Amino acid sequence: MNDFPTPQAVRGADLQQALLRPRSVALYGASDDVRKMGGRPVQFLQRSGFAGRLYPINPVRTVVQGLPAWPNLRALPEVPDHVFVLTPTETVLDAVRECGELGVKVVTVLASGFSESGPEGQAREAALLAMAKRHGVRLLGPSSLGVVHPATGLVLTANAAFAEPDVPPGKVFVASHSGSMIGALVSRGKARGVGFAGLVSVGSEVDLNIGEICSATLDDPEIGGYLLFLESMRHGQQLREFALAAQRAGKPVLAYKLGRSAAAAEMATTHTGALAGEDDVADAFLRDLGVARVGVLEALLETYPLAQRIPLGRPLRRVGVVTTTGGGAAMVVDQLGIRDIEVQGPSAATLQRLADAGLPCTPGRVLDLTLAGTQYATMKGALAILQSAPEFDLVLAVVGSSARFSPELAVKPIIEAAAEGTPLAAMLVPDAPQALAALTAAGVPCFRSPEACADAIAALAHRRMPRPELALTLPDLQGARPLSEAQAYTVLDRLGVPHAPHALVPLDAPVPALPFAYPVVAKVCSAQIPHKTEVGGVLLNLQDARQLQSALGTLRARLREHAPAIEVRDALIQPMCQGLGEVLVGYRVDPETGPMVMLAAGGIWAEIARDRSLRMAPVSVATAHEMMDEVRALQALRGLRGKACGDLQALAEAISALSQLARHPEWRVAEAEVNPMLVLPEGQGVLAVDALITQA
Amino acid sequence: MNDFPTPQAVRGADLQQALLRPRSVALYGASDDVRKMGGRPVQFLQRSGFAGRLYPINPVRTVVQGLPAWPNLRALPEVPDHVFVLTPTETVLDAVRECGELGVKVVTVLASGFSESGPEGQAREAALLAMAKRHGVRLLGPSSLGVVHPATGLVLTANAAFAEPDVPPGKVFVASHSGSMIGALVSRGKARGVGFAGLVSVGSEVDLNIGEICSATLDDPEIGGYLLFLESMRHGQQLREFALAAQRAGKPVLAYKLGRSAAAAEMATTHTGALAGEDDVADAFLRDLGVARVGVLEALLETYPLAQRIPLGRPLRRVGVVTTTGGGAAMVVDQLGIRDIEVQGPSAATLQRLADAGLPCTPGRVLDLTLAGTQYATMKGALAILQSAPEFDLVLAVVGSSARFSPELAVKPIIEAAAEGTPLAAMLVPDAPQALAALTAAGVPCFRSPEACADAIAALAHRRMPRPELALTLPDLQGARPLSEAQAYTVLDRLGVPHAPHALVPLDAPVPALPFAYPVVAKVCSAQIPHKTEVGGVLLNLQDARQLQSALGTLRARLREHAPAIEVRDALIQPMCQGLGEVLVGYRVDPETGPMVMLAAGGIWAEIARDRSLRMAPVSVATAHEMMDEVRALQALRGLRGKACGDLQALAEAISALSQLARHPEWRVAEAEVNPMLVLPEGQGVLAVDALITQA
């Protein structure tokens, strides 16, 4: 709804220019007092040497912080590219109207008090959006702390953190749901020698959202990669389009997303009004789009250089470690291990090459140089051999005390070796800011904690190459309603998802001959009763026609009692089926992330352990097998303890088949859940014995 | 074996004095070259202004680094308290002999090449130990990088990290399996304004181990708490004694233990020769002893001030958060949430008090001061109200950009408020080293990353008050052998653990009348066949005496085939029993951590999901209930989905009863496993239907 292309809406290169490289900026409500929110941007822009023209707007002053001030936007000698509205909530609509009438391209709104603050705010937001749409002006915010673009000195922000004039320039573009985080990132980046190509506080994304903003900047050669700070997964469609375009452009995307715990998910959504998404859905979405999701704050700053060296699609599974400190290396190995990245030792051939070169060559999970003493030649030689060994996707050098005192011993050879061979990264165990700075300046991926190091490697390793079929347009499926179970099976038939045979039998007539043998199960069949057991509408294990006849009477009685207002004519009869095990296979068009497919443990385990795997739909049979590897309960169907194997190939085919719903938006299926899907012994297939589908 | 009290062994105060406050130190193998390992301690001790007498021992020089040198220890004018042996492996034994003959109290050995390096090294280590024992001299190492005690200028180490003379003094005593880590901690502590009361690299703990060293220092008033860097859980008995004594002394113990992942556990043990322990066993051990196990490197430095304010036994469950940055607070809430610490918002009464004081009072999970702007009076007032509210165990202030630019706004009131009321901690979102330094200098617990902050709080929250019964002496249970199942039941009878009735029936005689009804199960019964199913020795569901008779014949045949060398006379007959569910209850005297009790999911889930809970044994019924809360599979017995409840009270009683084995070392039980333990419906109890016990 918030995505409204109008003929005149500013997009693409125009948007990028007005947003990041405006030739002229007006500060609507600029204050002479630098301590006030409205005074900060005037000060910051002057200090940072903003190259464009700057117009403070103030109805009562002719000079603001030494600059000539203007009473209103119409009085300006030109139409500014970008207006930053610093005035209170109540005045925002008027300001945006004025901008629109003049033809301003981008308006950034600082004030809060819109949809997050109740019905009145929602009305205000709707009016704001309509106003912007009418004029084709693009809005950043409300609740945006602004935009920073170091290359042009554009420090267009009310964030107090930018009181320091020297925003470090770099290659990473930051877009953040949290305005305060852009300040925190800049200060931490400065301490760490890491700079930024730009930073945008996107606020509540009423018009411009993270995906569209980042997409508009993709052809900027000054931008090497992206860093997203996400509070929720809102505007998933644009995020998806951006991520796919970024992958094509070869620019890595990193993301930190709040909401790993239920508490924080709730917080993030309460204060923005967004829907609480499930974290594993967000995780699957980001991974499938090739976005590296980091979980450690410091890794936000430290991951990009490694992402540059390990582009999407390049494998990152086999990590080799060389170290001058056993304990320090063990910390990193441990942190990698708990993130499912297993460090492996050099091969026999590589150990032999080390031995031939007179270098340490003790077999083990890491190559420990400790006993040889920390020497330039030792590290230099070891790196040359490890980086030319075929068994590693990444070589990680863990450096001890020498990094602080004698960087010429182990840090220098790392800097020299980083340009060639297998990608190389460094983790420094002591506090060694100068060595970190030297490594960072040389572009070598380097880390100041084992946690950030392992987090960065794992985040990159767990990315998946985006599949072209993910470039789907999401249907609007509001108001979807359930189908009856019988109707659901016709959808499964079209997809080729196997299900148990069934017959529809009138509830109030004699039982006909069935096309399958007894015993059977009888279920009330109605689109209005999606949860049959809640009305007592399922009767199992009926042995013959007599029992079935009696069961139909029971079902009628229960319907009268529990669902008197619903007219149900038929019962759905199925043979009793048994499998080796059961699973849940689901498909859902998530309002933010789009079509997702899920495989989960069946029965009671689905509730007790969150044992499930998710992907963006559709998925291939091969991907379905990957999903099965991620559900622990499935191990029970792999012949554990001498038990029979389930037909896992058939299950993979069924998962893939159900996920093909994503290719048929015209079927308008919002959700499809097969629960249970019975898994029969190997060679005998799988069988859906219940299905619930909702359709818009 | 390595713990050998001899009449003359130096212990307690004597040990502490010679180790940390020696009046005289000899450097055996001191070098004139400061770049060599043997030259470093000479330089470091001179630079640091060591107050005692210093004797370089060098057979060929009369002066070493400006100090008079001595040809050997006998030539010295006194017997030094502490000798640091810097010479190569082959010479260590002679050096220790010389020390022993002279009556030196403590010898620190730098060289490696002992038990970690194969059979020859093992023999060398045994000789070294025997030599030390004979003379009552205590050994630190081998492979020790030495000892540092800032208060007396004792920088007795070969760790290059101590080339900087100013080791920051503080209240925390560090004992580390990794020698390089003491250097890393000092450099990181320096950068963070955190100092140390002492640091010991314990090496391979052939004689002195971490527990004994720390115990010897417990009455030092300069030491406020302990920080252990553990590669494995070796010498658990002394660690246990130390932890209990530290709790009595009111000194917090923090630990970082490697081996959370299988890969790192393997690494740590490969290079020390210790046994690989299971990480959850170590975790339960540390928690039960009241040790706070931190998992983030930075938290090692940052946790102690909070541990001082939240002593063991003081609850830490209800964390209140006040913030000047929504995004920053959400990061901390998220990190706490994934560690099972749920942040809760102010109560209605507290919100009312905030409102009455004219302060922000929006209900929510955190008290967000953002909209009020960051003001001294706002933070000051909010802290006063939160710290006097009854609903919080800890108040956490999360400070945004102002921490860097204007510490007088939000950091100053935190420093002022920290002395009184509910304990207070701070997390700073930007890079703000000066504010961190000010908070640290004022003793306020403060954190520079959300991960370390949450890790520290969770580590302290998850400690358990040590129970006095844990002060047990571990029996030596080497060579334990299985009992037969029938013998195992007699042990369960003594403990009061309910089990199914059984009868022993000769395998080769007519079936007698049974004291219980058919159907029954027949199992071969022999101490030599602990795993009955491996010989096909279990036959289920025998309906009558005829079937049982036939089953006995089958068992005889299977024994002839699969275990021809074992003479088995009896079968154990039990009625077929069924429960609502089954669990595994186990007891084990772990060689390092001592008696442990375990509850695990039964059946296939024990293998698929590591769904288990561990405690040091014995446990009370109340503790057994806590364990049951930690096993997810147990939820299936709590009436989930309208199913019947299991008799969980009986299960708790059985767990507690089995764990009482720890009170009976004279029974010499090394291991007892009840698998399965059937859980019957509420009120009907539990039943062990198989048991395996090994006894020394």
PDB file of N, CA and C in Angstrom, chain A residues 161 164 180 187-188 191 258-261 264 266 296-298 325 330 334 365 401 404-405 428-431 448 451 603-605 607-609 632 640-641, chain B residues 161 164 180 187-188 191 258-261 264 266 296-298 325 330 334 365 401 404-405 428-431 448 451 603-605 607-609 632 640-641:
ATOM      1  N   ALA A 161      25.683  12.640  17.494  1.00  0.00           N
ATOM      2  CA  ALA A 161      26.951  11.936  17.312  1.00  0.00           C
ATOM      3  C   ALA A 161      27.804  12.564  16.214  1.00  0.00           C
ATOM      4  N   GLU A 164      31.216  15.644  15.929  1.00  0.00           N
ATOM      5  CA  GLU A 164      32.600  15.501  15.450  1.00  0.00           C
ATOM      6  C   GLU A 164      32.585  15.645  13.928  1.00  0.00           C
ATOM      7  N   SER A 180      19.765   6.268  15.978  1.00  0.00           N
ATOM      8  CA  SER A 180      20.913   6.444  16.865  1.00  0.00           C
ATOM      9  C   SER A 180      22.064   5.528  16.457  1.00  0.00           C
ATOM     10  N   SER A 187      31.119   6.337  15.301  1.00  0.00           N
ATOM     11  CA  SER A 187      32.125   6.486  16.359  1.00  0.00           C
ATOM     12  C   SER A 187      32.947   5.214  16.505  1.00  0.00           C
ATOM     13  N   ARG A 188      32.277   4.079  16.420  1.00  0.00           N
ATOM     14  CA  ARG A 188      33.001   2.812  16.531  1.00  0.00           C
ATOM     15  C   ARG A 188      33.879   2.581  15.301  1.00  0.00           C
ATOM     16  N   ALA A 191      37.068   4.592  15.671  1.00  0.00           N
ATOM     17  CA  ALA A 191      38.022   3.950  16.588  1.00  0.00           C
ATOM     18  C   ALA A 191      38.689   2.748  15.933  1.00  0.00           C
ATOM     19  N   LEU A 258      17.565  -7.186  14.509  1.00  0.00           N
ATOM     20  CA  LEU A 258      17.086  -7.407  15.865  1.00  0.00           C
ATOM     21  C   LEU A 258      15.991  -8.469  15.845  1.00  0.00           C
ATOM     22  N   GLY A 259      15.752  -9.040  17.020  1.00  0.00           N
ATOM     23  CA  GLY A 259      14.619  -9.947  17.137  1.00  0.00           C
ATOM     24  C   GLY A 259      15.010 -11.402  17.165  1.00  0.00           C
ATOM     25  N   ARG A 260      16.263 -11.695  17.527  1.00  0.00           N
ATOM     26  CA  ARG A 260      16.625 -13.096  17.711  1.00  0.00           C
ATOM     27  C   ARG A 260      15.861 -13.667  18.893  1.00  0.00           C
ATOM     28  N   SER A 261      15.636 -12.851  19.888  1.00  0.00           N
ATOM     29  CA  SER A 261      14.833 -13.293  21.022  1.00  0.00           C
ATOM     30  C   SER A 261      13.439 -12.711  20.873  1.00  0.00           C
ATOM     31  N   ALA A 264      12.989  -8.994  22.171  1.00  0.00           N
ATOM     32  CA  ALA A 264      13.443  -7.891  21.332  1.00  0.00           C
ATOM     33  C   ALA A 264      12.573  -7.749  20.093  1.00  0.00           C
ATOM     34  N   GLU A 266       9.447  -8.248  19.957  1.00  0.00           N
ATOM     35  CA  GLU A 266       8.270  -7.527  20.427  1.00  0.00           C
ATOM     36  C   GLU A 266       8.573  -6.034  20.572  1.00  0.00           C
ATOM     37  N   VAL A 296      26.961 -10.096  15.886  1.00  0.00           N
ATOM     38  CA  VAL A 296      27.815  -9.463  16.890  1.00  0.00           C
ATOM     39  C   VAL A 296      28.042  -8.017  16.437  1.00  0.00           C
ATOM     40  N   LEU A 297      27.803  -7.075  17.329  1.00  0.00           N
ATOM     41  CA  LEU A 297      27.866  -5.663  16.942  1.00  0.00           C
ATOM     42  C   LEU A 297      29.169  -5.313  16.229  1.00  0.00           C
ATOM     43  N   GLU A 298      30.279  -5.757  16.813  1.00  0.00           N
ATOM     44  CA  GLU A 298      31.564  -5.405  16.232  1.00  0.00           C
ATOM     45  C   GLU A 298      31.746  -5.977  14.828  1.00  0.00           C
ATOM     46  N   THR A 325      49.565 -18.364  18.944  1.00  0.00           N
ATOM     47  CA  THR A 325      49.072 -18.539  20.316  1.00  0.00           C
ATOM     48  C   THR A 325      48.021 -19.642  20.349  1.00  0.00           C
ATOM     49  N   ALA A 330      42.409 -21.429  19.908  1.00  0.00           N
ATOM     50  CA  ALA A 330      41.341 -22.306  20.400  1.00  0.00           C
ATOM     51  C   ALA A 330      40.054 -21.514  20.627  1.00  0.00           C
ATOM     52  N   ASP A 334      36.676 -22.462  18.712  1.00  0.00           N
ATOM     53  CA  ASP A 334      35.481 -22.710  19.518  1.00  0.00           C
ATOM     54  C   ASP A 334      34.301 -21.880  19.009  1.00  0.00           C
ATOM     55  N   ARG A 365      44.509 -29.664  14.296  1.00  0.00           N
ATOM     56  CA  ARG A 365      43.430 -28.881  13.722  1.00  0.00           C
ATOM     57  C   ARG A 365      43.897 -27.484  13.316  1.00  0.00           C
ATOM     58  N   SER A 401      50.689 -11.929  21.309  1.00  0.00           N
ATOM     59  CA  SER A 401      51.252 -10.686  21.827  1.00  0.00           C
ATOM     60  C   SER A 401      52.093  -9.898  20.821  1.00  0.00           C
ATOM     61  N   ARG A 404      50.956  -6.693  19.189  1.00  0.00           N
ATOM     62  CA  ARG A 404      50.993  -5.420  19.908  1.00  0.00           C
ATOM     63  C   ARG A 404      52.393  -4.824  19.932  1.00  0.00           C
ATOM     64  N   PHE A 405      53.373  -5.706  20.130  1.00  0.00           N
ATOM     65  CA  PHE A 405      54.718  -5.201  20.410  1.00  0.00           C
ATOM     66  C   PHE A 405      55.635  -5.218  19.203  1.00  0.00           C
ATOM     67  N   LEU A 428      43.460 -10.737  16.053  1.00  0.00           N
ATOM     68  CA  LEU A 428      44.520 -10.366  16.985  1.00  0.00           C
ATOM     69  C   LEU A 428      44.047 -10.589  18.423  1.00  0.00           C
ATOM     70  N   VAL A 429      44.804 -11.358  19.162  1.00  0.00           N
ATOM     71  CA  VAL A 429      44.364 -11.737  20.506  1.00  0.00           C
ATOM     72  C   VAL A 429      44.618 -10.637  21.540  1.00  0.00           C
ATOM     73  N   PRO A 430      45.743  -9.949  21.525  1.00  0.00           N
ATOM     74  CA  PRO A 430      45.918  -8.855  22.493  1.00  0.00           C
ATOM     75  C   PRO A 430      45.202  -7.596  22.010  1.00  0.00           C
ATOM     76  N   ASP A 431      45.205  -6.581  22.833  1.00  0.00           N
ATOM     77  CA  ASP A 431      44.785  -5.261  22.371  1.00  0.00           C
ATOM     78  C   ASP A 431      45.914  -4.740  21.488  1.00  0.00           C
ATOM     79  N   ARG A 448      39.068  -7.963  16.054  1.00  0.00           N
ATOM     80  CA  ARG A 448      39.633  -7.737  17.382  1.00  0.00           C
ATOM     81  C   ARG A 448      39.032  -8.634  18.447  1.00  0.00           C
ATOM     82  N   GLU A 451      34.786 -13.572  18.835  1.00  0.00           N
ATOM     83  CA  GLU A 451      33.353 -13.638  18.546  1.00  0.00           C
ATOM     84  C   GLU A 451      33.037 -12.952  17.219  1.00  0.00           C
ATOM     85  N   GLY A 603       3.839 -33.991  14.830  1.00  0.00           N
ATOM     86  CA  GLY A 603       3.318 -34.365  16.140  1.00  0.00           C
ATOM     87  C   GLY A 603       3.776 -33.437  17.239  1.00  0.00           C
ATOM     88  N   ILE A 604       3.962 -34.028  18.393  1.00  0.00           N
ATOM     89  CA  ILE A 604       4.213 -33.263  19.609  1.00  0.00           C
ATOM     90  C   ILE A 604       5.538 -32.517  19.535  1.00  0.00           C
ATOM     91  N   TRP A 605       6.468 -33.012  18.727  1.00  0.00           N
ATOM     92  CA  TRP A 605       7.790 -32.392  18.668  1.00  0.00           C
ATOM     93  C   TRP A 605       7.781 -31.022  18.010  1.00  0.00           C
ATOM     94  N   GLU A 607       5.740 -28.852  18.653  1.00  0.00           N
ATOM     95  CA  GLU A 607       5.456 -27.878  19.709  1.00  0.00           C
ATOM     96  C   GLU A 607       6.587 -27.766  20.721  1.00  0.00           C
ATOM     97  N   ILE A 608       7.199 -28.905  21.033  1.00  0.00           N
ATOM     98  CA  ILE A 608       8.200 -28.904  22.104  1.00  0.00           C
ATOM     99  C   ILE A 608       9.524 -28.306  21.631  1.00  0.00           C
ATOM    100  N   ALA A 609       9.973 -28.795  20.520  1.00  0.00           N
ATOM    101  CA  ALA A 609      11.248 -28.289  20.004  1.00  0.00           C
ATOM    102  C   ALA A 609      10.941 -27.544  18.717  1.00  0.00           C
ATOM    103  N   ARG A 632      16.126 -32.014  12.843  1.00  0.00           N
ATOM    104  CA  ARG A 632      16.741 -33.125  13.577  1.00  0.00           C
ATOM    105  C   ARG A 632      15.838 -34.355  13.645  1.00  0.00           C
ATOM    106  N   LEU A 640      18.104 -44.899  11.873  1.00  0.00           N
ATOM    107  CA  LEU A 640      18.754 -44.843  13.184  1.00  0.00           C
ATOM    108  C   LEU A 640      18.420 -46.097  13.974  1.00  0.00           C
ATOM    109  N   ARG A 641      19.401 -46.615  14.725  1.00  0.00           N
ATOM    110  CA  ARG A 641      19.195 -47.786  15.583  1.00  0.00           C
ATOM    111  C   ARG A 641      18.566 -48.958  14.843  1.00  0.00           C
TER     112      ARG A 641
ATOM    113  N   ALA B 161      54.511 -10.276  26.126  1.00  0.00           N
ATOM    114  CA  ALA B 161      53.500  -9.235  26.330  1.00  0.00           C
ATOM    115  C   ALA B 161      53.847  -8.332  27.506  1.00  0.00           C
ATOM    116  N   GLU B 164      55.967  -4.279  28.195  1.00  0.00           N
ATOM    117  CA  GLU B 164      55.471  -3.003  28.729  1.00  0.00           C
ATOM    118  C   GLU B 164      55.530  -3.101  30.249  1.00  0.00           C
ATOM    119  N   SER B 180      49.722 -17.668  26.899  1.00  0.00           N
ATOM    120  CA  SER B 180      49.658 -16.454  26.088  1.00  0.00           C
ATOM    121  C   SER B 180      48.468 -15.591  26.487  1.00  0.00           C
ATOM    122  N   SER B 187      46.975  -6.707  28.176  1.00  0.00           N
ATOM    123  CA  SER B 187      46.929  -5.623  27.194  1.00  0.00           C
ATOM    124  C   SER B 187      45.504  -5.134  26.999  1.00  0.00           C
ATOM    125  N   ARG B 188      44.555  -6.051  26.978  1.00  0.00           N
ATOM    126  CA  ARG B 188      43.162  -5.652  26.829  1.00  0.00           C
ATOM    127  C   ARG B 188      42.648  -4.949  28.088  1.00  0.00           C
ATOM    128  N   ALA B 191      43.836  -1.345  28.006  1.00  0.00           N
ATOM    129  CA  ALA B 191      43.036  -0.512  27.117  1.00  0.00           C
ATOM    130  C   ALA B 191      41.675  -0.202  27.721  1.00  0.00           C
ATOM    131  N   LEU B 258      37.168 -23.159  27.360  1.00  0.00           N
ATOM    132  CA  LEU B 258      37.150 -23.588  25.967  1.00  0.00           C
ATOM    133  C   LEU B 258      36.400 -24.903  25.855  1.00  0.00           C
ATOM    134  N   GLY B 259      35.976 -25.209  24.647  1.00  0.00           N
ATOM    135  CA  GLY B 259      35.386 -26.512  24.413  1.00  0.00           C
ATOM    136  C   GLY B 259      33.884 -26.490  24.299  1.00  0.00           C
ATOM    137  N   ARG B 260      33.303 -25.332  23.995  1.00  0.00           N
ATOM    138  CA  ARG B 260      31.867 -25.314  23.724  1.00  0.00           C
ATOM    139  C   ARG B 260      31.571 -26.103  22.469  1.00  0.00           C
ATOM    140  N   SER B 261      32.479 -26.062  21.522  1.00  0.00           N
ATOM    141  CA  SER B 261      32.304 -26.868  20.321  1.00  0.00           C
ATOM    142  C   SER B 261      33.210 -28.082  20.428  1.00  0.00           C
ATOM    143  N   ALA B 264      36.985 -27.493  19.380  1.00  0.00           N
ATOM    144  CA  ALA B 264      37.897 -26.858  20.313  1.00  0.00           C
ATOM    145  C   ALA B 264      38.183 -27.750  21.509  1.00  0.00           C
ATOM    146  N   GLU B 266      38.468 -30.907  21.447  1.00  0.00           N
ATOM    147  CA  GLU B 266      39.496 -31.841  20.969  1.00  0.00           C
ATOM    148  C   GLU B 266      40.868 -31.160  20.949  1.00  0.00           C
ATOM    149  N   VAL B 296      32.121 -14.685  26.282  1.00  0.00           N
ATOM    150  CA  VAL B 296      32.582 -13.643  25.372  1.00  0.00           C
ATOM    151  C   VAL B 296      33.894 -13.098  25.931  1.00  0.00           C
ATOM    152  N   LEU B 297      34.920 -13.041  25.082  1.00  0.00           N
ATOM    153  CA  LEU B 297      36.252 -12.667  25.567  1.00  0.00           C
ATOM    154  C   LEU B 297      36.224 -11.361  26.365  1.00  0.00           C
ATOM    155  N   GLU B 298      35.558 -10.355  25.828  1.00  0.00           N
ATOM    156  CA  GLU B 298      35.555  -9.061  26.499  1.00  0.00           C
ATOM    157  C   GLU B 298      34.886  -9.124  27.884  1.00  0.00           C
ATOM    158  N   THR B 325      18.699   5.381  23.846  1.00  0.00           N
ATOM    159  CA  THR B 325      18.715   4.949  22.444  1.00  0.00           C
ATOM    160  C   THR B 325      17.919   3.667  22.275  1.00  0.00           C
ATOM    161  N   ALA B 330      17.549  -2.236  22.322  1.00  0.00           N
ATOM    162  CA  ALA B 330      16.998  -3.456  21.719  1.00  0.00           C
ATOM    163  C   ALA B 330      18.091  -4.491  21.476  1.00  0.00           C
ATOM    164  N   ASP B 334      17.912  -8.127  23.150  1.00  0.00           N
ATOM    165  CA  ASP B 334      18.007  -9.292  22.273  1.00  0.00           C
ATOM    166  C   ASP B 334      19.077 -10.258  22.775  1.00  0.00           C
ATOM    167  N   ARG B 365       8.765  -2.604  27.460  1.00  0.00           N
ATOM    168  CA  ARG B 365       9.773  -3.484  28.037  1.00  0.00           C
ATOM    169  C   ARG B 365      10.984  -2.710  28.550  1.00  0.00           C
ATOM    170  N   SER B 401      24.761   8.182  21.991  1.00  0.00           N
ATOM    171  CA  SER B 401      25.852   9.067  21.588  1.00  0.00           C
ATOM    172  C   SER B 401      26.346   9.996  22.685  1.00  0.00           C
ATOM    173  N   ARG B 404      29.651   9.590  24.487  1.00  0.00           N
ATOM    174  CA  ARG B 404      30.914   9.983  23.863  1.00  0.00           C
ATOM    175  C   ARG B 404      31.134  11.484  23.947  1.00  0.00           C
ATOM    176  N   PHE B 405      30.046  12.238  23.734  1.00  0.00           N
ATOM    177  CA  PHE B 405      30.229  13.683  23.559  1.00  0.00           C
ATOM    178  C   PHE B 405      29.925  14.477  24.806  1.00  0.00           C
ATOM    179  N   LEU B 428      27.422   1.129  26.939  1.00  0.00           N
ATOM    180  CA  LEU B 428      27.582   2.308  26.096  1.00  0.00           C
ATOM    181  C   LEU B 428      27.547   1.893  24.627  1.00  0.00           C
ATOM    182  N   VAL B 429      26.663   2.503  23.859  1.00  0.00           N
ATOM    183  CA  VAL B 429      26.472   2.070  22.475  1.00  0.00           C
ATOM    184  C   VAL B 429      27.532   2.655  21.531  1.00  0.00           C
ATOM    185  N   PRO B 430      27.916   3.911  21.659  1.00  0.00           N
ATOM    186  CA  PRO B 430      28.978   4.414  20.781  1.00  0.00           C
ATOM    187  C   PRO B 430      30.353   3.989  21.300  1.00  0.00           C
ATOM    188  N   ASP B 431      31.385   4.295  20.542  1.00  0.00           N
ATOM    189  CA  ASP B 431      32.742   4.176  21.072  1.00  0.00           C
ATOM    190  C   ASP B 431      32.924   5.334  22.043  1.00  0.00           C
ATOM    191  N   ARG B 448      31.199  -2.431  26.903  1.00  0.00           N
ATOM    192  CA  ARG B 448      31.346  -1.746  25.617  1.00  0.00           C
ATOM    193  C   ARG B 448      30.693  -2.481  24.461  1.00  0.00           C
ATOM    194  N   GLU B 451      26.991  -7.762  23.519  1.00  0.00           N
ATOM    195  CA  GLU B 451      27.265  -9.182  23.733  1.00  0.00           C
ATOM    196  C   GLU B 451      27.939  -9.420  25.080  1.00  0.00           C
ATOM    197  N   GLY B 603      14.489 -42.848  24.697  1.00  0.00           N
ATOM    198  CA  GLY B 603      14.311 -43.359  23.351  1.00  0.00           C
ATOM    199  C   GLY B 603      15.158 -42.641  22.330  1.00  0.00           C
ATOM    200  N   ILE B 604      14.603 -42.536  21.156  1.00  0.00           N
ATOM    201  CA  ILE B 604      15.335 -42.049  20.001  1.00  0.00           C
ATOM    202  C   ILE B 604      15.750 -40.582  20.185  1.00  0.00           C
ATOM    203  N   TRP B 605      15.006 -39.832  21.002  1.00  0.00           N
ATOM    204  CA  TRP B 605      15.291 -38.411  21.156  1.00  0.00           C
ATOM    205  C   TRP B 605      16.573 -38.136  21.911  1.00  0.00           C
ATOM    206  N   GLU B 607      19.208 -39.546  21.305  1.00  0.00           N
ATOM    207  CA  GLU B 607      20.284 -39.519  20.305  1.00  0.00           C
ATOM    208  C   GLU B 607      20.170 -38.337  19.357  1.00  0.00           C
ATOM    209  N   ILE B 608      18.922 -37.999  18.990  1.00  0.00           N
ATOM    210  CA  ILE B 608      18.735 -36.970  17.975  1.00  0.00           C
ATOM    211  C   ILE B 608      18.981 -35.580  18.554  1.00  0.00           C
ATOM    212  N   ALA B 609      18.349 -35.297  19.656  1.00  0.00           N
ATOM    213  CA  ALA B 609      18.499 -33.986  20.276  1.00  0.00           C
ATOM    214  C   ALA B 609      19.236 -34.197  21.587  1.00  0.00           C
ATOM    215  N   ARG B 632      13.346 -30.621  27.405  1.00  0.00           N
ATOM    216  CA  ARG B 632      12.161 -30.232  26.631  1.00  0.00           C
ATOM    217  C   ARG B 632      11.187 -31.390  26.434  1.00  0.00           C
ATOM    218  N   LEU B 640       0.365 -31.779  27.694  1.00  0.00           N
ATOM    219  CA  LEU B 640       0.329 -31.053  26.417  1.00  0.00           C
ATOM    220  C   LEU B 640      -0.779 -31.620  25.533  1.00  0.00           C
ATOM    221  N   ARG B 641      -1.497 -30.747  24.829  1.00  0.00           N
ATOM    222  CA  ARG B 641      -2.543 -31.163  23.887  1.00  0.00           C
ATOM    223  C   ARG B 641      -3.572 -32.085  24.520  1.00  0.00           C
TER     224      ARG B 641
END
